[in-house]
Short mmCIF file of N, CA and C in Angstrom, two decimals:
data_model
loop_
_atom_site.label_atom_id
_atom_site.label_comp_id
_atom_site.label_asym_id
_atom_site.label_seq_id
_atom_site.Cartn_x
_atom_site.Cartn_y
_atom_site.Cartn_z
N MET A 19 22.77 18.13 -76.26
CA MET A 19 22.93 16.79 -76.82
C MET A 19 21.64 16.33 -77.51
N LYS A 20 20.50 16.50 -76.82
CA LYS A 20 19.22 16.08 -77.39
C LYS A 20 18.94 16.84 -78.68
N HIS A 21 19.17 18.15 -78.67
CA HIS A 21 18.91 18.96 -79.86
C HIS A 21 19.77 18.49 -81.03
N ASN A 22 21.06 18.24 -80.79
CA ASN A 22 21.96 17.79 -81.86
C ASN A 22 21.54 16.43 -82.40
N THR A 23 21.15 15.53 -81.52
CA THR A 23 20.73 14.19 -81.95
C THR A 23 19.47 14.28 -82.79
N LEU A 24 18.48 15.04 -82.32
CA LEU A 24 17.24 15.17 -83.07
C LEU A 24 17.48 15.87 -84.41
N HIS A 25 18.36 16.87 -84.42
CA HIS A 25 18.67 17.57 -85.67
C HIS A 25 19.35 16.62 -86.66
N PHE A 26 20.29 15.82 -86.17
CA PHE A 26 20.96 14.83 -87.03
C PHE A 26 19.94 13.83 -87.58
N ASN A 27 19.04 13.35 -86.73
CA ASN A 27 18.05 12.39 -87.18
C ASN A 27 17.03 13.03 -88.12
N ASP A 28 16.76 14.32 -87.96
CA ASP A 28 15.92 15.03 -88.93
C ASP A 28 16.58 15.01 -90.30
N TRP A 29 17.88 15.30 -90.32
CA TRP A 29 18.63 15.28 -91.57
C TRP A 29 18.63 13.87 -92.17
N LEU A 30 18.85 12.87 -91.33
CA LEU A 30 18.86 11.48 -91.77
C LEU A 30 17.49 11.07 -92.32
N TYR A 31 16.43 11.50 -91.66
CA TYR A 31 15.07 11.23 -92.11
C TYR A 31 14.83 11.83 -93.50
N LEU A 32 15.21 13.09 -93.67
CA LEU A 32 15.04 13.74 -94.97
C LEU A 32 15.87 13.05 -96.05
N ALA A 33 17.08 12.62 -95.70
CA ALA A 33 17.91 11.89 -96.66
C ALA A 33 17.22 10.60 -97.09
N CYS A 34 16.61 9.89 -96.14
CA CYS A 34 15.88 8.66 -96.47
C CYS A 34 14.70 8.95 -97.39
N ILE A 35 13.98 10.03 -97.11
CA ILE A 35 12.84 10.40 -97.95
C ILE A 35 13.30 10.72 -99.36
N TRP A 36 14.36 11.51 -99.48
CA TRP A 36 14.86 11.89 -100.80
C TRP A 36 15.41 10.68 -101.56
N ILE A 37 16.17 9.85 -100.89
CA ILE A 37 16.72 8.65 -101.54
C ILE A 37 15.59 7.75 -102.03
N SER A 38 14.58 7.57 -101.20
CA SER A 38 13.44 6.74 -101.60
C SER A 38 12.69 7.36 -102.78
N GLY A 39 12.45 8.65 -102.71
CA GLY A 39 11.72 9.33 -103.78
C GLY A 39 12.46 9.32 -105.10
N ILE A 40 13.76 9.57 -105.04
CA ILE A 40 14.57 9.55 -106.27
C ILE A 40 14.61 8.13 -106.84
N SER A 41 14.68 7.14 -105.98
CA SER A 41 14.69 5.75 -106.45
C SER A 41 13.41 5.41 -107.21
N ILE A 42 12.27 5.78 -106.66
CA ILE A 42 11.00 5.52 -107.35
C ILE A 42 10.92 6.29 -108.66
N PHE A 43 11.37 7.55 -108.64
CA PHE A 43 11.33 8.38 -109.84
C PHE A 43 12.19 7.77 -110.95
N VAL A 44 13.42 7.42 -110.64
CA VAL A 44 14.32 6.85 -111.64
C VAL A 44 13.78 5.50 -112.13
N MET A 45 13.24 4.72 -111.21
CA MET A 45 12.67 3.44 -111.60
C MET A 45 11.51 3.64 -112.56
N SER A 46 10.71 4.67 -112.33
CA SER A 46 9.57 4.92 -113.22
C SER A 46 10.01 5.41 -114.60
N LEU A 47 11.26 5.85 -114.73
CA LEU A 47 11.80 6.21 -116.04
C LEU A 47 12.45 5.01 -116.73
N ILE A 48 13.10 4.17 -115.94
CA ILE A 48 13.84 3.03 -116.48
C ILE A 48 12.91 1.95 -117.03
N ILE A 49 11.84 1.65 -116.33
CA ILE A 49 10.94 0.58 -116.77
C ILE A 49 10.33 0.88 -118.13
N PRO A 50 9.80 2.10 -118.38
CA PRO A 50 9.30 2.38 -119.74
C PRO A 50 10.39 2.29 -120.80
N TRP A 51 11.62 2.66 -120.44
CA TRP A 51 12.71 2.54 -121.41
C TRP A 51 12.91 1.08 -121.80
N GLY A 52 12.89 0.19 -120.82
CA GLY A 52 13.03 -1.24 -121.12
C GLY A 52 11.90 -1.75 -121.99
N ILE A 53 10.69 -1.29 -121.73
CA ILE A 53 9.54 -1.69 -122.55
C ILE A 53 9.69 -1.13 -123.97
N PHE A 54 10.10 0.12 -124.09
CA PHE A 54 10.29 0.75 -125.39
C PHE A 54 11.33 0.01 -126.22
N THR A 55 12.49 -0.30 -125.62
CA THR A 55 13.53 -0.98 -126.39
C THR A 55 13.13 -2.39 -126.78
N ARG A 56 12.34 -3.05 -125.96
CA ARG A 56 11.94 -4.42 -126.27
C ARG A 56 10.87 -4.46 -127.35
N TYR A 57 9.83 -3.66 -127.21
CA TYR A 57 8.68 -3.79 -128.11
C TYR A 57 8.69 -2.83 -129.30
N VAL A 58 9.38 -1.70 -129.19
CA VAL A 58 9.41 -0.75 -130.30
C VAL A 58 10.69 -0.94 -131.12
N LEU A 59 11.83 -0.99 -130.45
CA LEU A 59 13.10 -1.15 -131.16
C LEU A 59 13.41 -2.61 -131.48
N GLY A 60 12.77 -3.52 -130.78
CA GLY A 60 12.97 -4.94 -131.05
C GLY A 60 14.24 -5.51 -130.45
N THR A 61 15.00 -4.72 -129.71
CA THR A 61 16.21 -5.20 -129.05
C THR A 61 16.15 -4.77 -127.58
N GLY A 62 15.75 -5.67 -126.74
CA GLY A 62 15.60 -5.34 -125.33
C GLY A 62 16.92 -5.04 -124.66
N SER A 63 16.95 -3.97 -123.88
CA SER A 63 18.13 -3.65 -123.07
C SER A 63 18.19 -4.62 -121.89
N GLN A 64 19.38 -5.01 -121.53
CA GLN A 64 19.55 -5.98 -120.44
C GLN A 64 19.55 -5.32 -119.07
N TRP A 65 19.89 -4.05 -118.97
CA TRP A 65 20.10 -3.41 -117.68
C TRP A 65 18.86 -2.86 -116.98
N PRO A 66 17.74 -2.52 -117.65
CA PRO A 66 16.63 -1.89 -116.91
C PRO A 66 16.05 -2.75 -115.79
N GLU A 67 15.90 -4.04 -116.01
CA GLU A 67 15.29 -4.87 -114.97
C GLU A 67 16.14 -4.97 -113.71
N PRO A 68 17.45 -5.31 -113.80
CA PRO A 68 18.22 -5.40 -112.55
C PRO A 68 18.39 -4.04 -111.86
N ILE A 69 18.51 -2.97 -112.63
CA ILE A 69 18.62 -1.65 -112.00
C ILE A 69 17.31 -1.28 -111.32
N SER A 70 16.18 -1.60 -111.94
CA SER A 70 14.88 -1.32 -111.33
C SER A 70 14.69 -2.12 -110.04
N ILE A 71 15.12 -3.36 -110.04
CA ILE A 71 15.02 -4.18 -108.83
C ILE A 71 15.90 -3.59 -107.73
N LEU A 72 17.11 -3.16 -108.09
CA LEU A 72 17.99 -2.53 -107.11
C LEU A 72 17.35 -1.27 -106.54
N LEU A 73 16.76 -0.45 -107.40
CA LEU A 73 16.11 0.77 -106.94
C LEU A 73 14.92 0.47 -106.04
N MET A 74 14.21 -0.61 -106.30
CA MET A 74 13.10 -0.99 -105.42
C MET A 74 13.61 -1.42 -104.05
N VAL A 75 14.75 -2.10 -104.03
CA VAL A 75 15.35 -2.48 -102.75
C VAL A 75 15.78 -1.22 -101.98
N VAL A 76 16.39 -0.27 -102.69
CA VAL A 76 16.79 1.00 -102.05
C VAL A 76 15.55 1.70 -101.50
N PHE A 77 14.51 1.80 -102.30
CA PHE A 77 13.26 2.43 -101.87
C PHE A 77 12.70 1.75 -100.63
N THR A 78 12.71 0.43 -100.64
CA THR A 78 12.12 -0.33 -99.54
C THR A 78 12.85 -0.11 -98.22
N PHE A 79 14.16 -0.26 -98.21
CA PHE A 79 14.89 -0.21 -96.94
C PHE A 79 15.05 1.22 -96.40
N PHE A 80 15.28 2.18 -97.28
CA PHE A 80 15.38 3.57 -96.81
C PHE A 80 13.99 4.12 -96.46
N GLY A 81 12.99 3.75 -97.26
CA GLY A 81 11.62 4.17 -96.97
C GLY A 81 11.10 3.57 -95.68
N ALA A 82 11.46 2.32 -95.40
CA ALA A 82 11.02 1.68 -94.16
C ALA A 82 11.61 2.38 -92.95
N ALA A 83 12.87 2.78 -93.04
CA ALA A 83 13.48 3.50 -91.92
C ALA A 83 12.75 4.83 -91.68
N ALA A 84 12.46 5.54 -92.76
CA ALA A 84 11.76 6.83 -92.63
C ALA A 84 10.35 6.65 -92.08
N THR A 85 9.64 5.64 -92.54
CA THR A 85 8.28 5.44 -92.04
C THR A 85 8.27 5.01 -90.58
N TYR A 86 9.31 4.31 -90.14
CA TYR A 86 9.39 3.97 -88.72
C TYR A 86 9.51 5.23 -87.88
N ARG A 87 10.38 6.14 -88.30
CA ARG A 87 10.55 7.37 -87.53
C ARG A 87 9.28 8.21 -87.54
N ALA A 88 8.59 8.25 -88.67
CA ALA A 88 7.38 9.06 -88.80
C ALA A 88 6.17 8.37 -88.17
N ASN A 89 6.36 7.15 -87.68
CA ASN A 89 5.28 6.35 -87.13
C ASN A 89 4.18 6.14 -88.17
N ALA A 90 4.60 5.96 -89.42
CA ALA A 90 3.68 5.77 -90.52
C ALA A 90 3.76 4.35 -91.07
N HIS A 91 4.47 3.48 -90.38
CA HIS A 91 4.62 2.11 -90.84
C HIS A 91 3.33 1.33 -90.60
N ILE A 92 3.23 0.22 -91.27
CA ILE A 92 2.05 -0.63 -91.11
C ILE A 92 2.13 -1.28 -89.73
N ALA A 93 1.05 -1.16 -88.98
CA ALA A 93 1.00 -1.77 -87.66
C ALA A 93 -0.42 -2.27 -87.41
N VAL A 94 -0.52 -3.43 -86.84
CA VAL A 94 -1.82 -3.97 -86.48
C VAL A 94 -2.01 -3.65 -85.00
N ALA A 95 -2.90 -2.73 -84.72
CA ALA A 95 -3.09 -2.25 -83.35
C ALA A 95 -4.41 -2.71 -82.74
N MET A 96 -5.09 -3.61 -83.41
CA MET A 96 -6.39 -4.05 -82.93
C MET A 96 -6.29 -4.63 -81.51
N VAL A 97 -5.30 -5.48 -81.27
CA VAL A 97 -5.16 -6.11 -79.96
C VAL A 97 -4.60 -5.11 -78.95
N THR A 98 -3.53 -4.40 -79.32
CA THR A 98 -2.90 -3.50 -78.37
C THR A 98 -3.81 -2.36 -77.95
N ASP A 99 -4.67 -1.88 -78.82
CA ASP A 99 -5.58 -0.79 -78.47
C ASP A 99 -6.62 -1.22 -77.44
N ARG A 100 -6.87 -2.50 -77.32
CA ARG A 100 -7.87 -2.99 -76.38
C ARG A 100 -7.27 -3.36 -75.02
N LEU A 101 -5.96 -3.29 -74.91
CA LEU A 101 -5.30 -3.60 -73.65
C LEU A 101 -5.35 -2.40 -72.71
N PRO A 102 -5.20 -2.64 -71.42
CA PRO A 102 -5.11 -1.51 -70.48
C PRO A 102 -3.87 -0.66 -70.78
N ALA A 103 -3.90 0.61 -70.41
CA ALA A 103 -2.80 1.54 -70.69
C ALA A 103 -1.46 1.03 -70.17
N SER A 104 -1.46 0.41 -69.00
CA SER A 104 -0.20 -0.09 -68.44
C SER A 104 0.40 -1.19 -69.33
N MET A 105 -0.45 -2.05 -69.84
CA MET A 105 0.03 -3.12 -70.73
C MET A 105 0.47 -2.56 -72.08
N GLN A 106 -0.19 -1.52 -72.55
CA GLN A 106 0.20 -0.90 -73.82
C GLN A 106 1.61 -0.35 -73.73
N GLY A 107 1.95 0.28 -72.60
CA GLY A 107 3.30 0.82 -72.40
C GLY A 107 4.35 -0.28 -72.43
N VAL A 108 4.07 -1.39 -71.76
CA VAL A 108 5.00 -2.51 -71.74
C VAL A 108 5.16 -3.07 -73.15
N LEU A 109 4.05 -3.18 -73.87
CA LEU A 109 4.09 -3.72 -75.22
C LEU A 109 4.87 -2.80 -76.17
N LEU A 110 4.73 -1.49 -76.00
CA LEU A 110 5.49 -0.55 -76.84
C LEU A 110 6.99 -0.69 -76.61
N VAL A 111 7.40 -0.89 -75.37
CA VAL A 111 8.82 -1.10 -75.07
C VAL A 111 9.29 -2.40 -75.71
N LEU A 112 8.48 -3.45 -75.60
CA LEU A 112 8.83 -4.74 -76.21
C LEU A 112 8.94 -4.61 -77.72
N ILE A 113 8.02 -3.88 -78.33
CA ILE A 113 8.06 -3.68 -79.78
C ILE A 113 9.33 -2.94 -80.18
N ASP A 114 9.70 -1.90 -79.43
CA ASP A 114 10.93 -1.17 -79.74
C ASP A 114 12.16 -2.07 -79.60
N LEU A 115 12.18 -2.91 -78.56
CA LEU A 115 13.32 -3.83 -78.39
C LEU A 115 13.39 -4.84 -79.53
N LEU A 116 12.25 -5.38 -79.93
CA LEU A 116 12.25 -6.32 -81.05
C LEU A 116 12.66 -5.64 -82.35
N MET A 117 12.20 -4.41 -82.53
CA MET A 117 12.59 -3.66 -83.73
C MET A 117 14.10 -3.39 -83.73
N LEU A 118 14.65 -3.11 -82.55
CA LEU A 118 16.10 -2.90 -82.43
C LEU A 118 16.85 -4.18 -82.80
N VAL A 119 16.37 -5.31 -82.35
CA VAL A 119 17.00 -6.60 -82.68
C VAL A 119 16.98 -6.83 -84.19
N VAL A 120 15.84 -6.59 -84.82
CA VAL A 120 15.72 -6.79 -86.26
C VAL A 120 16.65 -5.84 -87.02
N ALA A 121 16.69 -4.58 -86.60
CA ALA A 121 17.54 -3.59 -87.28
C ALA A 121 19.03 -3.93 -87.10
N LEU A 122 19.41 -4.36 -85.91
CA LEU A 122 20.80 -4.76 -85.69
C LEU A 122 21.15 -6.00 -86.52
N PHE A 123 20.21 -6.93 -86.63
CA PHE A 123 20.41 -8.12 -87.46
C PHE A 123 20.65 -7.71 -88.91
N MET A 124 19.81 -6.80 -89.41
CA MET A 124 19.97 -6.33 -90.79
C MET A 124 21.32 -5.65 -90.99
N ALA A 125 21.71 -4.81 -90.04
CA ALA A 125 22.98 -4.09 -90.18
C ALA A 125 24.17 -5.06 -90.13
N TRP A 126 24.17 -5.96 -89.18
CA TRP A 126 25.31 -6.87 -88.99
C TRP A 126 25.41 -7.89 -90.13
N TYR A 127 24.35 -8.63 -90.34
CA TYR A 127 24.41 -9.68 -91.36
C TYR A 127 24.34 -9.11 -92.78
N GLY A 128 23.73 -7.96 -92.95
CA GLY A 128 23.74 -7.30 -94.25
C GLY A 128 25.15 -6.87 -94.63
N THR A 129 25.91 -6.38 -93.63
CA THR A 129 27.31 -6.01 -93.88
C THR A 129 28.13 -7.23 -94.26
N LYS A 130 27.92 -8.33 -93.53
CA LYS A 130 28.64 -9.56 -93.86
C LYS A 130 28.30 -10.04 -95.26
N LEU A 131 27.01 -9.95 -95.63
CA LEU A 131 26.57 -10.36 -96.96
C LEU A 131 27.24 -9.51 -98.04
N CYS A 132 27.31 -8.21 -97.81
CA CYS A 132 27.96 -7.31 -98.78
C CYS A 132 29.43 -7.66 -98.95
N MET A 133 30.11 -7.88 -97.84
CA MET A 133 31.54 -8.17 -97.91
C MET A 133 31.80 -9.51 -98.61
N GLU A 134 30.97 -10.50 -98.34
CA GLU A 134 31.18 -11.82 -98.92
C GLU A 134 30.84 -11.90 -100.41
N THR A 135 30.00 -11.01 -100.89
CA THR A 135 29.60 -11.06 -102.29
C THR A 135 30.19 -9.92 -103.11
N TRP A 136 31.09 -9.15 -102.52
CA TRP A 136 31.64 -8.00 -103.24
C TRP A 136 32.43 -8.41 -104.48
N GLY A 137 33.06 -9.54 -104.48
CA GLY A 137 33.87 -9.98 -105.61
C GLY A 137 33.06 -10.57 -106.76
N GLN A 138 31.78 -10.80 -106.57
CA GLN A 138 30.93 -11.34 -107.64
C GLN A 138 30.33 -10.20 -108.44
N HIS A 139 29.97 -10.49 -109.68
CA HIS A 139 29.41 -9.44 -110.54
C HIS A 139 28.09 -9.90 -111.15
N ILE A 140 27.24 -8.94 -111.43
CA ILE A 140 25.94 -9.20 -112.04
C ILE A 140 26.14 -9.38 -113.54
N GLY A 141 25.54 -10.41 -114.11
CA GLY A 141 25.73 -10.70 -115.53
C GLY A 141 25.32 -9.55 -116.44
N GLU A 142 24.16 -8.94 -116.17
CA GLU A 142 23.64 -7.87 -117.02
C GLU A 142 24.37 -6.55 -116.82
N ILE A 143 24.98 -6.39 -115.64
CA ILE A 143 25.72 -5.16 -115.31
C ILE A 143 27.09 -5.57 -114.77
N PRO A 144 28.04 -5.89 -115.65
CA PRO A 144 29.30 -6.46 -115.19
C PRO A 144 30.16 -5.52 -114.34
N TRP A 145 29.94 -4.24 -114.41
CA TRP A 145 30.75 -3.30 -113.63
C TRP A 145 30.26 -3.18 -112.18
N MET A 146 29.08 -3.72 -111.86
CA MET A 146 28.52 -3.59 -110.51
C MET A 146 28.71 -4.87 -109.70
N PRO A 147 29.40 -4.77 -108.57
CA PRO A 147 29.54 -5.95 -107.71
C PRO A 147 28.19 -6.32 -107.07
N VAL A 148 27.98 -7.60 -106.87
CA VAL A 148 26.75 -8.07 -106.23
C VAL A 148 26.63 -7.47 -104.83
N GLY A 149 27.75 -7.36 -104.13
CA GLY A 149 27.73 -6.79 -102.78
C GLY A 149 27.17 -5.39 -102.74
N ALA A 150 27.37 -4.61 -103.80
CA ALA A 150 26.84 -3.25 -103.84
C ALA A 150 25.32 -3.26 -103.91
N THR A 151 24.76 -4.29 -104.52
CA THR A 151 23.30 -4.36 -104.60
C THR A 151 22.67 -4.67 -103.25
N TYR A 152 23.45 -5.25 -102.34
CA TYR A 152 22.94 -5.55 -101.00
C TYR A 152 23.18 -4.41 -100.01
N LEU A 153 23.89 -3.36 -100.39
CA LEU A 153 24.19 -2.26 -99.48
C LEU A 153 22.96 -1.62 -98.82
N PRO A 154 21.82 -1.51 -99.49
CA PRO A 154 20.66 -0.92 -98.80
C PRO A 154 20.23 -1.67 -97.54
N VAL A 155 20.51 -2.97 -97.46
CA VAL A 155 20.11 -3.75 -96.29
C VAL A 155 20.84 -3.28 -95.03
N PRO A 156 22.20 -3.28 -95.01
CA PRO A 156 22.85 -2.82 -93.78
C PRO A 156 22.70 -1.32 -93.54
N LEU A 157 22.65 -0.53 -94.62
CA LEU A 157 22.48 0.91 -94.42
C LEU A 157 21.10 1.23 -93.85
N GLY A 158 20.07 0.61 -94.43
CA GLY A 158 18.72 0.80 -93.90
C GLY A 158 18.61 0.28 -92.47
N GLY A 159 19.26 -0.83 -92.18
CA GLY A 159 19.26 -1.37 -90.82
C GLY A 159 19.93 -0.43 -89.84
N ALA A 160 21.08 0.13 -90.23
CA ALA A 160 21.80 1.06 -89.34
C ALA A 160 20.98 2.32 -89.09
N ILE A 161 20.36 2.84 -90.12
CA ILE A 161 19.53 4.05 -89.95
C ILE A 161 18.34 3.73 -89.05
N THR A 162 17.75 2.57 -89.22
CA THR A 162 16.64 2.17 -88.37
C THR A 162 17.09 2.03 -86.92
N VAL A 163 18.31 1.54 -86.70
CA VAL A 163 18.85 1.48 -85.33
C VAL A 163 18.87 2.88 -84.72
N PHE A 164 19.34 3.88 -85.48
CA PHE A 164 19.34 5.25 -84.96
C PHE A 164 17.93 5.70 -84.59
N PHE A 165 16.97 5.41 -85.45
CA PHE A 165 15.60 5.85 -85.21
C PHE A 165 14.94 5.10 -84.05
N VAL A 166 15.26 3.83 -83.89
CA VAL A 166 14.72 3.07 -82.76
C VAL A 166 15.29 3.60 -81.45
N LEU A 167 16.61 3.81 -81.42
CA LEU A 167 17.23 4.34 -80.21
C LEU A 167 16.68 5.73 -79.89
N GLU A 168 16.47 6.54 -80.92
CA GLU A 168 15.89 7.86 -80.73
C GLU A 168 14.52 7.74 -80.06
N ARG A 169 13.69 6.82 -80.57
CA ARG A 169 12.35 6.64 -79.99
C ARG A 169 12.44 6.15 -78.55
N MET A 170 13.38 5.24 -78.28
CA MET A 170 13.50 4.70 -76.92
C MET A 170 13.99 5.76 -75.94
N VAL A 171 14.85 6.66 -76.39
CA VAL A 171 15.43 7.67 -75.48
C VAL A 171 14.57 8.93 -75.43
N PHE A 172 14.15 9.44 -76.58
CA PHE A 172 13.47 10.73 -76.65
C PHE A 172 11.97 10.63 -76.89
N GLY A 173 11.46 9.44 -77.15
CA GLY A 173 10.03 9.27 -77.41
C GLY A 173 9.71 9.35 -78.89
N HIS A 174 8.45 9.19 -79.17
CA HIS A 174 7.93 9.17 -80.54
C HIS A 174 8.19 10.53 -81.21
N GLN A 175 8.75 10.52 -82.43
CA GLN A 175 9.11 11.76 -83.14
C GLN A 175 8.24 12.02 -84.36
N GLY A 176 7.12 11.32 -84.48
CA GLY A 176 6.24 11.47 -85.63
C GLY A 176 5.58 12.83 -85.73
N GLY A 177 5.58 13.60 -84.65
CA GLY A 177 4.96 14.91 -84.67
C GLY A 177 5.91 16.05 -84.98
N ARG A 178 7.17 15.74 -85.23
CA ARG A 178 8.14 16.79 -85.52
C ARG A 178 7.79 17.49 -86.83
N GLU A 179 8.15 18.76 -86.93
CA GLU A 179 7.80 19.54 -88.12
C GLU A 179 8.38 18.95 -89.40
N VAL A 180 9.57 18.37 -89.32
CA VAL A 180 10.18 17.78 -90.51
C VAL A 180 9.36 16.60 -91.03
N VAL A 181 8.63 15.96 -90.15
CA VAL A 181 7.80 14.81 -90.52
C VAL A 181 6.42 15.27 -90.99
N THR A 182 5.90 16.32 -90.39
CA THR A 182 4.53 16.76 -90.69
C THR A 182 4.48 18.02 -91.55
N PHE A 183 5.54 18.32 -92.28
CA PHE A 183 5.60 19.56 -93.05
C PHE A 183 4.48 19.66 -94.09
N ASP A 184 3.98 18.54 -94.56
CA ASP A 184 2.95 18.57 -95.59
C ASP A 184 1.53 18.56 -95.03
N HIS A 185 1.40 18.55 -93.73
CA HIS A 185 0.07 18.56 -93.11
C HIS A 185 -0.42 20.00 -93.00
N GLU A 186 -1.73 20.17 -93.12
CA GLU A 186 -2.30 21.50 -92.99
C GLU A 186 -2.22 21.95 -91.54
N LYS A 187 -1.88 23.19 -91.34
CA LYS A 187 -1.81 23.77 -90.01
C LYS A 187 -3.17 24.34 -89.66
N ILE A 188 -3.62 24.06 -88.45
CA ILE A 188 -4.88 24.61 -87.99
C ILE A 188 -4.58 25.90 -87.23
N GLU A 189 -5.12 27.00 -87.73
CA GLU A 189 -4.92 28.29 -87.08
C GLU A 189 -6.25 28.79 -86.56
N GLY A 190 -6.29 29.13 -85.29
CA GLY A 190 -7.51 29.65 -84.69
C GLY A 190 -8.64 28.64 -84.62
N GLY A 191 -8.30 27.34 -84.64
CA GLY A 191 -9.31 26.32 -84.51
C GLY A 191 -10.01 25.93 -85.79
N THR A 192 -9.69 26.61 -86.92
CA THR A 192 -10.32 26.24 -88.20
C THR A 192 -9.23 26.00 -89.23
N LEU A 193 -9.61 25.31 -90.28
CA LEU A 193 -8.66 25.06 -91.37
C LEU A 193 -8.53 26.23 -92.27
#
């Protein structure tokens, strides 16, 4: 069971990394296109800005889930590092519980937001429902729930090979 869960979460982690990376890449192509059409062709395209904003939202929520699992998220540890080890353990459990609450909130209310705005359309992109633009919120929240539960049950997974594949391996004590 543990192996299957960790393997599934490895796959989910990689999917978040790829989705985030592709979002940034496509956004970096779309923004220059908008600038080119506005200043060189003299007729600005209407779609680059809303699509770029959507891609930034996708990058943010999927990237945040991946960084949580990799333990690479922004954290202020100045106070917690100075506490006794017993208090640090209690605080880590509290942090995981609070993170679970936030992720569940995002998943639940993000889903409600998507459903309530699905019938509305974006002016610049009439074929895209507004609810579709909010989909990264509940999806990112649900993925974060998986990663928080994984951390609570199996411990910190930031050292897994799928997370540290780009780190140099030390062989024989030297680089």
